[in-house]
Short mmCIF file of N, CA and C and ligand atoms in Angstrom, two decimals:
data_model
loop_
_atom_site.label_atom_id
_atom_site.label_comp_id
_atom_site.label_asym_id
_atom_site.label_seq_id
_atom_site.Cartn_x
_atom_site.Cartn_y
_atom_site.Cartn_z
N UNK A 1 0.95 -1.10 0.06
CA UNK A 1 0.03 0.50 -0.20
C UNK A 1 0.89 0.93 -0.10
N UNK A 2 0.24 2.01 -1.14
CA UNK A 2 1.20 3.68 -0.89
C UNK A 2 0.91 4.21 0.10
N UNK A 3 1.88 4.80 0.68
CA UNK A 3 1.05 6.17 1.98
C UNK A 3 2.44 7.43 1.61
N UNK A 4 1.99 8.04 1.70
CA UNK A 4 2.31 9.40 1.81
C UNK A 4 1.82 10.52 3.02
N UNK A 5 2.73 11.28 3.27
CA UNK A 5 2.77 12.33 4.55
C UNK A 5 3.32 14.04 4.09
N UNK A 6 2.07 14.77 3.86
CA UNK A 6 2.93 15.76 3.65
C UNK A 6 2.80 17.00 4.54
N UNK A 7 3.71 17.75 4.70
CA UNK A 7 3.65 18.59 6.11
C UNK A 7 3.32 20.18 5.29
N UNK A 8 2.29 20.62 5.34
CA UNK A 8 1.35 21.82 5.00
C UNK A 8 1.32 23.12 5.99
N UNK A 9 2.28 24.27 5.73
CA UNK A 9 2.12 25.48 6.47
C UNK A 9 2.04 26.81 5.12
N UNK A 10 1.17 27.56 6.56
CA UNK A 10 0.92 28.52 5.56
C UNK A 10 0.80 30.16 6.05
N UNK A 11 0.95 31.36 5.22
CA UNK A 11 1.17 32.99 6.12
C UNK A 11 1.95 32.72 7.14
N UNK A 12 3.04 33.04 6.31
CA UNK A 12 4.12 33.50 7.81
C UNK A 12 4.67 34.49 8.18
N UNK A 13 4.30 35.37 6.36
CA UNK A 13 3.99 37.02 6.76
C UNK A 13 5.46 37.40 7.78
N UNK A 14 6.56 37.59 7.42
CA UNK A 14 7.81 37.32 6.87
C UNK A 14 8.19 37.02 8.73
N UNK A 15 7.60 36.11 9.40
CA UNK A 15 8.85 35.25 10.65
C UNK A 15 9.21 33.93 9.63
N UNK A 16 10.44 33.94 9.64
CA UNK A 16 11.46 33.21 8.78
C UNK A 16 11.55 31.73 10.06
N UNK A 17 11.99 32.30 11.07
CA UNK A 17 12.00 31.58 12.19
C UNK A 17 11.14 30.64 12.34
N UNK A 18 9.81 30.33 12.10
CA UNK A 18 8.52 29.43 12.10
C UNK A 18 8.61 28.64 11.27
N UNK A 19 9.08 28.72 10.16
CA UNK A 19 9.09 28.02 9.24
C UNK A 19 10.62 27.35 9.21
N UNK A 20 11.54 27.96 9.33
CA UNK A 20 12.84 27.15 9.87
C UNK A 20 12.52 26.31 10.53
N UNK A 21 12.00 26.51 11.58
CA UNK A 21 11.61 25.45 12.49
C UNK A 21 10.69 24.32 12.32
N UNK A 22 10.24 24.68 11.97
CA UNK A 22 8.84 23.21 11.11
C UNK A 22 9.70 22.67 10.29
N UNK A 23 10.36 23.05 9.11
CA UNK A 23 11.12 22.40 8.60
C UNK A 23 12.04 21.61 9.16
N UNK A 24 13.18 22.00 10.09
CA UNK A 24 14.16 20.86 10.95
C UNK A 24 13.23 19.82 11.58
N UNK A 25 12.00 20.10 11.88
CA UNK A 25 11.25 19.09 12.49
C UNK A 25 10.43 17.81 11.72
N UNK A 26 10.13 18.34 10.27
CA UNK A 26 9.81 17.21 9.83
C UNK A 26 10.52 16.96 8.63
N UNK A 27 12.09 17.66 8.30
CA UNK A 27 12.67 17.56 7.33
C UNK A 27 13.12 15.69 6.89
N UNK A 28 12.86 14.67 6.29
CA UNK A 28 13.20 14.09 5.74
C UNK A 28 12.30 12.90 6.56
N UNK A 29 11.56 13.52 7.22
CA UNK A 29 10.14 12.66 8.29
C UNK A 29 9.17 12.42 7.44
N UNK A 30 8.92 13.15 6.17
CA UNK A 30 7.87 12.96 5.81
C UNK A 30 7.79 13.17 4.13
N UNK A 31 7.39 12.76 2.93
CA UNK A 31 7.37 12.67 1.49
C UNK A 31 7.27 14.17 1.72
N UNK A 32 6.96 14.96 1.45
CA UNK A 32 7.66 16.77 1.12
C UNK A 32 6.64 17.43 2.01
N UNK A 33 7.55 18.74 2.10
CA UNK A 33 7.09 20.35 2.40
C UNK A 33 6.48 21.05 1.99
N UNK A 34 5.26 21.37 2.35
CA UNK A 34 4.75 22.56 1.29
C UNK A 34 4.65 24.01 2.68
N UNK A 35 5.10 25.18 1.56
CA UNK A 35 4.56 26.59 2.21
C UNK A 35 3.84 26.95 1.26
N UNK A 36 2.14 27.22 1.35
CA UNK A 36 1.60 27.50 0.33
C UNK A 36 0.90 29.73 0.28
N UNK A 37 2.26 30.31 0.67
CA UNK A 37 2.28 31.72 0.21
C UNK A 37 2.59 32.47 1.47
N UNK A 38 2.09 33.76 1.21
CA UNK A 38 2.38 34.85 1.53
C UNK A 38 3.73 35.00 2.98
N UNK A 39 5.02 34.18 2.77
CA UNK A 39 5.96 33.81 3.68
C UNK A 39 6.87 35.30 3.31
N UNK A 40 6.61 36.25 2.56
CA UNK A 40 7.40 37.28 2.48
C UNK A 40 8.81 37.40 2.84
N UNK A 41 9.11 36.48 2.26
CA UNK A 41 11.04 35.97 2.07
C UNK A 41 11.39 36.15 0.39
N UNK A 42 12.53 36.54 0.49
CA UNK A 42 12.85 36.22 -0.81
C UNK A 42 12.92 34.48 -1.52
N UNK A 43 12.56 34.66 -2.88
CA UNK A 43 11.88 33.40 -3.35
C UNK A 43 13.32 32.36 -3.30
N UNK A 44 14.45 33.17 -3.16
CA UNK A 44 16.37 33.39 -3.20
C UNK A 44 16.67 32.46 -1.95
N UNK A 45 15.66 32.26 -1.16
CA UNK A 45 16.04 32.19 0.37
C UNK A 45 16.41 30.37 0.60
N UNK A 46 17.84 30.49 0.89
CA UNK A 46 17.93 28.73 0.71
C UNK A 46 17.31 28.19 1.83
N UNK A 47 15.93 28.45 2.83
CA UNK A 47 15.26 27.87 2.93
C UNK A 47 14.32 27.46 2.87
N UNK A 48 13.93 27.51 1.33
CA UNK A 48 13.04 26.99 0.21
C UNK A 48 13.79 25.49 -0.47
N UNK A 49 14.76 25.04 0.26
CA UNK A 49 15.69 24.28 -0.59
C UNK A 49 14.66 23.10 0.34
N UNK A 50 14.47 22.19 -0.34
CA UNK A 50 13.32 21.04 0.79
C UNK A 50 11.54 21.70 0.76
N UNK A 51 11.23 22.79 0.24
CA UNK A 51 10.20 23.01 0.58
C UNK A 51 9.46 23.33 -1.10
N UNK A 52 8.13 23.26 -1.36
CA UNK A 52 7.23 23.47 -2.47
C UNK A 52 6.81 24.83 -2.08
N UNK A 53 7.19 25.82 -2.43
CA UNK A 53 6.32 27.12 -2.39
C UNK A 53 5.52 27.76 -3.49
N UNK A 54 4.58 28.65 -2.73
CA UNK A 54 4.08 29.72 -4.18
C UNK A 54 4.17 30.79 -3.92
N UNK A 55 3.67 31.88 -4.50
CA UNK A 55 3.43 33.06 -4.17
C UNK A 55 2.12 33.36 -3.95
N UNK A 56 1.52 34.59 -2.71
CA UNK A 56 0.74 34.54 -2.03
C UNK A 56 0.74 36.32 -2.44
N UNK A 57 -0.26 36.36 -1.89
CA UNK A 57 -0.35 38.12 -1.90
C UNK A 57 0.07 39.35 -1.66
N UNK A 58 1.16 38.88 -0.76
CA UNK A 58 1.92 39.48 0.05
C UNK A 58 3.21 39.64 -0.25
N UNK A 59 3.52 38.88 -1.22
CA UNK A 59 4.95 38.00 -2.12
C UNK A 59 4.72 38.97 -3.33
N UNK A 60 5.76 40.21 -3.07
CA UNK A 60 6.10 40.96 -4.31
C UNK A 60 7.31 40.29 -5.37
N UNK A 61 8.31 39.09 -4.95
CA UNK A 61 9.24 38.52 -5.71
C UNK A 61 8.29 37.65 -7.24
N UNK A 62 9.65 37.76 -8.33
CA UNK A 62 8.85 37.68 -9.16
C UNK A 62 9.03 36.13 -8.92
N UNK A 63 10.15 34.89 -8.39
CA UNK A 63 10.81 34.15 -8.47
C UNK A 63 9.78 33.25 -7.86
N UNK A 64 8.42 33.32 -7.86
CA UNK A 64 7.97 32.41 -6.93
C UNK A 64 6.51 32.16 -8.22
N UNK A 65 6.17 30.85 -8.07
CA UNK A 65 5.28 30.03 -8.96
C UNK A 65 3.49 31.02 -8.53
N UNK A 66 2.32 30.72 -9.27
CA UNK A 66 1.39 31.46 -8.54
C UNK A 66 0.34 29.91 -8.27
N UNK A 67 0.94 28.70 -9.18
CA UNK A 67 0.59 27.68 -8.49
C UNK A 67 1.38 26.53 -8.84
N UNK A 68 1.27 25.41 -8.02
CA UNK A 68 2.07 24.16 -8.16
C UNK A 68 1.91 23.10 -8.22
N UNK A 69 1.97 21.87 -9.15
CA UNK A 69 1.26 20.38 -9.19
C UNK A 69 2.47 19.62 -9.19
N UNK A 70 2.10 18.84 -8.03
CA UNK A 70 3.03 17.56 -7.86
C UNK A 70 2.28 16.08 -7.96
N UNK A 71 3.01 15.40 -8.36
CA UNK A 71 2.47 14.13 -8.62
C UNK A 71 3.57 13.24 -7.64
N UNK A 72 2.87 12.07 -6.79
CA UNK A 72 3.37 11.29 -5.96
C UNK A 72 2.93 9.65 -6.14
N UNK A 73 3.32 8.73 -7.14
CA UNK A 73 2.87 7.63 -7.37
C UNK A 73 1.22 8.03 -8.51
N UNK A 74 0.46 7.96 -7.74
CA UNK A 74 -0.53 8.17 -8.23
C UNK A 74 -1.68 9.35 -7.50
N UNK A 75 -0.76 9.70 -6.64
CA UNK A 75 -0.95 11.19 -6.18
C UNK A 75 -1.46 12.33 -6.73
N UNK A 76 -2.04 13.01 -6.39
CA UNK A 76 -1.82 14.22 -7.69
C UNK A 76 -2.26 15.07 -6.78
N UNK A 77 -1.47 16.33 -5.97
CA UNK A 77 -1.65 17.59 -5.55
C UNK A 77 -1.81 18.80 -6.91
N UNK A 78 -2.35 20.18 -5.88
CA UNK A 78 -2.47 21.04 -6.73
C UNK A 78 -2.15 22.22 -5.23
N UNK A 79 -0.75 22.92 -5.37
CA UNK A 79 -0.71 24.39 -4.38
C UNK A 79 -0.95 24.94 -4.99
N UNK A 80 -1.68 26.04 -4.30
CA UNK A 80 -1.99 27.79 -5.06
C UNK A 80 -2.25 28.54 -3.62
N UNK A 81 -1.82 29.92 -3.39
CA UNK A 81 -2.45 30.42 -2.54
C UNK A 81 -3.40 30.70 -2.40
N UNK A 82 -4.63 31.18 -2.99
CA UNK A 82 -5.51 31.21 -3.08
C UNK A 82 -6.56 32.59 -4.09
N UNK A 83 -5.82 33.76 -3.89
CA UNK A 83 -6.49 35.09 -3.75
C UNK A 83 -6.60 35.02 -5.38
N UNK A 84 -6.22 34.19 -5.91
CA UNK A 84 -5.90 34.24 -7.75
C UNK A 84 -7.17 33.86 -8.20
N UNK A 85 -7.67 32.76 -6.79
CA UNK A 85 -8.81 31.90 -7.34
C UNK A 85 -10.19 33.06 -7.31
N UNK A 86 -9.34 34.22 -5.87
CA UNK A 86 -11.00 34.11 -5.15
C UNK A 86 -11.91 33.94 -4.60
N UNK A 87 -11.05 33.54 -2.99
CA UNK A 87 -11.65 32.60 -2.23
C UNK A 87 -12.23 32.37 -0.88
N UNK A 88 -12.16 34.61 -1.05
CA UNK A 88 -12.77 35.30 -0.31
C UNK A 88 -14.34 35.28 -0.69
N UNK A 89 -14.62 35.19 -1.78
CA UNK A 89 -16.18 35.05 -2.27
C UNK A 89 -16.38 33.89 -2.92
N UNK A 90 -15.90 32.38 -2.97
CA UNK A 90 -16.54 31.56 -3.33
C UNK A 90 -15.02 30.13 -3.73
N UNK A 91 -15.77 29.13 -3.89
CA UNK A 91 -14.96 27.99 -4.37
C UNK A 91 -14.59 27.61 -5.62
N UNK A 92 -15.60 28.44 -6.22
CA UNK A 92 -15.76 27.66 -7.31
C UNK A 92 -14.89 28.13 -8.09
N UNK A 93 -14.01 28.92 -8.37
CA UNK A 93 -12.12 28.74 -9.12
C UNK A 93 -11.29 27.97 -8.89
N UNK A 94 -11.34 28.18 -6.96
CA UNK A 94 -10.30 26.51 -6.49
C UNK A 94 -10.76 25.54 -7.23
N UNK A 95 -11.89 25.48 -7.25
CA UNK A 95 -12.56 24.05 -7.40
C UNK A 95 -12.48 23.63 -8.55
N UNK A 96 -12.36 24.80 -9.60
CA UNK A 96 -12.28 24.58 -10.97
C UNK A 96 -10.56 23.83 -11.42
N UNK A 97 -9.62 24.82 -10.58
CA UNK A 97 -8.01 24.25 -10.69
C UNK A 97 -8.34 22.86 -10.61
N UNK A 98 -8.97 22.82 -9.39
CA UNK A 98 -8.50 21.04 -8.62
C UNK A 98 -8.84 20.03 -9.90
N UNK A 99 -10.55 20.63 -10.19
CA UNK A 99 -11.06 19.34 -11.57
C UNK A 99 -10.38 19.60 -12.34
N UNK A 100 -9.41 21.05 -13.01
CA UNK A 100 -8.33 20.51 -13.90
C UNK A 100 -7.03 19.76 -14.22
N UNK A 101 -6.81 19.66 -12.96
CA UNK A 101 -5.55 18.91 -12.53
C UNK A 101 -6.27 17.46 -12.49
N UNK A 102 -7.37 17.31 -12.30
CA UNK A 102 -7.54 15.72 -11.00
C UNK A 102 -6.89 15.59 -10.04
N UNK A 103 -6.51 16.91 -9.06
CA UNK A 103 -5.80 16.62 -7.83
C UNK A 103 -6.59 15.81 -6.76
N UNK A 104 -6.38 15.32 -5.80
CA UNK A 104 -6.50 14.21 -4.96
C UNK A 104 -6.55 15.76 -4.05
N UNK A 105 -5.60 16.17 -3.91
CA UNK A 105 -5.40 17.12 -2.65
C UNK A 105 -5.12 18.71 -3.43
N UNK A 106 -5.59 19.36 -2.73
CA UNK A 106 -5.75 21.14 -3.04
C UNK A 106 -4.93 21.89 -1.67
N UNK A 107 -4.39 22.20 -2.03
CA UNK A 107 -3.11 22.80 -0.79
C UNK A 107 -3.44 24.67 -0.65
N UNK A 108 -4.40 25.36 0.02
CA UNK A 108 -5.12 26.29 -0.52
C UNK A 108 -4.34 27.48 1.04
N UNK A 109 -4.36 28.65 1.01
CA UNK A 109 -3.68 29.70 2.00
C UNK A 109 -4.64 30.62 2.09
N UNK A 110 -4.34 31.34 2.34
CA UNK A 110 -4.87 33.30 2.22
C UNK A 110 -6.44 33.29 3.20
N UNK A 111 -6.60 32.16 3.73
CA UNK A 111 -7.99 32.91 4.80
C UNK A 111 -7.33 32.83 6.07
N UNK A 112 -6.14 32.97 6.39
CA UNK A 112 -5.27 32.31 7.69
C UNK A 112 -6.65 31.11 8.39
N UNK A 113 -7.15 30.64 8.07
CA UNK A 113 -8.41 29.96 8.93
C UNK A 113 -7.97 28.10 7.88
N UNK A 114 -7.42 27.34 9.24
CA UNK A 114 -7.20 25.58 9.34
C UNK A 114 -8.70 25.16 9.20
N UNK A 115 -8.55 24.67 7.74
CA UNK A 115 -10.16 24.00 7.48
C UNK A 115 -9.41 22.74 6.67
N UNK A 116 -10.50 21.70 6.29
CA UNK A 116 -10.16 20.27 5.75
C UNK A 116 -11.84 20.32 4.93
N UNK A 117 -11.80 20.07 4.03
CA UNK A 117 -12.87 19.68 3.53
C UNK A 117 -13.00 18.85 1.41
N UNK A 118 -13.59 18.55 1.31
CA UNK A 118 -14.14 17.78 0.26
C UNK A 118 -14.71 17.72 -0.70
N UNK A 119 -14.50 17.20 -1.98
CA UNK A 119 -15.63 17.57 -2.87
C UNK A 119 -15.27 17.13 -4.21
N UNK A 120 -16.20 16.52 -4.64
CA UNK A 120 -15.58 15.54 -5.90
C UNK A 120 -14.19 14.87 -5.10
N UNK A 121 -13.43 14.34 -5.95
CA UNK A 121 -12.56 13.45 -5.50
C UNK A 121 -11.36 14.45 -4.45
N UNK A 122 -10.78 15.65 -4.83
CA UNK A 122 -10.39 16.88 -3.65
C UNK A 122 -10.75 17.08 -2.46
N UNK A 123 -9.53 16.77 -1.48
CA UNK A 123 -9.19 17.55 -0.45
C UNK A 123 -8.80 18.55 -0.27
N UNK A 124 -9.56 19.65 -0.33
CA UNK A 124 -9.50 20.42 -0.18
C UNK A 124 -8.35 21.40 1.45
N UNK A 125 -7.08 21.68 1.35
CA UNK A 125 -6.33 21.36 2.96
C UNK A 125 -5.78 23.35 2.69
N UNK A 126 -6.56 23.50 4.20
CA UNK A 126 -6.04 25.30 4.43
C UNK A 126 -5.09 24.89 5.92
N UNK A 127 -3.84 25.21 5.49
CA UNK A 127 -3.30 24.55 6.93
C UNK A 127 -3.64 25.71 8.53
N UNK A 128 -3.88 27.00 7.97
CA UNK A 128 -3.99 28.04 8.67
C UNK A 128 -3.28 28.44 8.29
N UNK A 129 -2.58 29.38 9.52
CA UNK A 129 -1.57 30.24 9.63
C UNK A 129 -0.53 30.01 10.89
N UNK A 130 0.88 30.05 10.28
CA UNK A 130 1.48 30.33 11.55
C UNK A 130 2.17 31.23 11.78
N UNK A 131 1.45 32.50 11.92
CA UNK A 131 1.48 34.29 12.06
C UNK A 131 0.32 34.17 12.67
N UNK A 132 -0.76 34.71 11.73
CA UNK A 132 -1.61 35.50 11.88
C UNK A 132 -2.71 34.35 12.09
N UNK A 133 -3.48 34.04 13.17
CA UNK A 133 -4.69 32.89 12.77
C UNK A 133 -6.04 33.39 12.74
N UNK A 134 -6.83 32.98 11.81
CA UNK A 134 -8.15 34.30 12.01
C UNK A 134 -9.26 33.09 11.98
N UNK A 135 -10.34 34.16 12.79
CA UNK A 135 -11.54 33.29 12.60
C UNK A 135 -11.76 32.74 14.13
N UNK A 136 -12.99 31.27 14.80
CA UNK A 136 -13.11 30.58 15.99
C UNK A 136 -11.74 30.13 16.40
N UNK A 137 -10.99 30.10 15.82
CA UNK A 137 -9.44 28.82 16.36
C UNK A 137 -8.69 30.00 16.26
N UNK A 138 -8.48 30.27 17.17
CA UNK A 138 -6.89 31.75 17.14
C UNK A 138 -5.78 30.84 17.98
N UNK A 139 -5.55 29.87 17.00
CA UNK A 139 -4.00 29.13 17.34
C UNK A 139 -3.65 29.14 16.29
N UNK A 140 -2.16 29.40 16.61
CA UNK A 140 -1.29 28.93 15.27
C UNK A 140 -0.98 27.67 14.65
N UNK A 141 -1.55 27.51 13.21
CA UNK A 141 -1.40 25.89 13.66
C UNK A 141 -0.56 25.50 11.82
N UNK A 142 -0.37 24.52 11.65
CA UNK A 142 -0.07 24.29 9.73
C UNK A 142 -0.72 22.43 10.65
N UNK A 143 -0.59 21.55 8.64
CA UNK A 143 -0.93 20.57 9.13
C UNK A 143 -0.30 19.57 9.06
N UNK A 144 -0.65 18.22 9.21
CA UNK A 144 -0.16 16.97 8.19
C UNK A 144 -0.88 16.27 7.87
N UNK A 145 -0.94 16.10 6.35
CA UNK A 145 -2.06 15.22 5.44
C UNK A 145 -1.35 13.95 5.11
N UNK A 146 -2.11 12.89 5.15
CA UNK A 146 -1.65 11.75 5.09
C UNK A 146 -2.45 10.89 4.44
N UNK A 147 -2.09 10.16 3.58
CA UNK A 147 -2.90 9.94 1.83
C UNK A 147 -2.33 8.46 1.54
N UNK A 148 -3.08 7.73 2.26
CA UNK A 148 -2.75 6.17 1.49
C UNK A 148 -4.18 5.58 0.12
N UNK A 149 -3.93 4.18 0.19
CA UNK A 149 -5.21 4.29 -0.81
C UNK A 149 -6.55 4.09 -0.74
N UNK A 150 -7.13 4.54 0.50
CA UNK A 150 -8.26 4.34 0.59
C UNK A 150 -8.98 5.39 1.66
N UNK A 151 -8.13 6.30 1.84
CA UNK A 151 -7.97 7.49 3.03
C UNK A 151 -7.59 8.88 2.62
N UNK A 152 -7.99 9.65 3.00
CA UNK A 152 -6.82 10.94 3.08
C UNK A 152 -7.32 11.68 4.53
N UNK A 153 -6.28 11.70 5.39
CA UNK A 153 -6.61 12.32 6.73
C UNK A 153 -5.86 13.72 7.51
N UNK A 154 -6.27 14.46 7.88
CA UNK A 154 -5.63 16.06 7.97
C UNK A 154 -6.22 16.20 9.67
N UNK A 155 -4.98 16.56 10.08
CA UNK A 155 -4.80 16.57 11.27
C UNK A 155 -3.76 18.36 11.54
N UNK A 156 -3.91 18.72 11.80
CA UNK A 156 -3.80 20.02 12.69
C UNK A 156 -2.98 20.09 13.82
N UNK A 157 -1.50 20.94 13.93
CA UNK A 157 -0.85 20.97 15.29
C UNK A 157 -0.16 22.61 15.65
N UNK A 158 -0.10 22.71 16.33
CA UNK A 158 -0.26 23.50 17.21
C UNK A 158 1.94 24.06 16.97
N UNK A 159 2.38 25.14 17.06
CA UNK A 159 3.45 25.67 16.92
C UNK A 159 4.48 24.28 17.68
N UNK A 160 3.85 24.24 19.02
CA UNK A 160 4.65 23.30 20.26
C UNK A 160 4.77 21.51 19.60
N UNK A 161 4.53 21.72 17.92
CA UNK A 161 4.34 20.45 17.46
C UNK A 161 3.43 19.57 17.98
N UNK A 162 1.97 20.11 19.10
CA UNK A 162 1.02 19.41 19.56
C UNK A 162 0.42 19.10 18.80
N UNK A 163 -0.72 18.25 18.48
CA UNK A 163 -1.75 17.63 17.90
C UNK A 163 -2.80 18.86 18.30
N UNK A 164 -4.05 19.27 17.38
CA UNK A 164 -4.45 19.95 18.13
C UNK A 164 -6.20 19.12 17.45
N UNK A 165 -6.17 18.22 18.43
CA UNK A 165 -7.28 17.46 17.66
C UNK A 165 -8.76 17.38 17.34
N UNK A 166 -9.46 18.25 18.02
CA UNK A 166 -10.81 19.04 17.39
C UNK A 166 -10.89 18.74 16.18
N UNK A 167 -9.66 19.46 14.97
CA UNK A 167 -10.23 19.85 13.90
C UNK A 167 -9.58 18.52 12.85
N UNK A 168 -9.33 17.48 13.76
CA UNK A 168 -8.72 16.57 12.49
C UNK A 168 -10.11 15.79 11.31
N UNK A 169 -9.86 15.61 10.57
CA UNK A 169 -10.58 14.95 9.88
C UNK A 169 -10.39 13.64 9.06
N UNK A 170 -10.67 13.02 8.17
CA UNK A 170 -10.27 12.08 7.52
C UNK A 170 -11.81 11.40 6.52
N UNK A 171 -11.31 11.33 5.49
CA UNK A 171 -11.57 11.58 4.16
C UNK A 171 -12.02 10.24 3.26
N UNK A 172 -13.01 9.66 2.37
CA UNK A 172 -12.68 8.27 1.83
C UNK A 172 -12.35 8.58 0.97
N UNK A 173 -11.15 7.97 -0.05
CA UNK A 173 -10.81 8.41 -1.38
C UNK A 173 -11.92 7.32 -2.55
MN1 LIG B 1 -1.76 36.42 3.99
#
């Protein structure tokens, strides 16, 4: 059985230390690491070695891509910040992006709200913000996404690497 684990963080807004800390904690222990944008760091920063990263609305560095598509075996992930799909106003365009890539997992950010939900075959994951959480959950969070042959699990963690259990979700594939 193929099994993958993805570390996902977003919206660090200039806090390089938190990105470095999460990278140190997970690099080599997960299949891949993702940062969904608004790092406000240079695209040439060596911190991005080993982290998949896209451009957020607060990233003015032209070295970032808007969208990143990665394949791990039979698993397809699409990663984008979300502002270009207008996610403040609805999910249709983000869903169209996921459909166009036949994505199993769609990673986004921008809203600073930890969330995981499924539409069609795609599980959408916002890891929240590691700097400025918004909404009901006032905790700085990141996410671990586990994918195997029959399910996709999403768990959120606080910055001391402790599970934030009330947000965990499991989806059938
Ligand atoms: Mn942001």
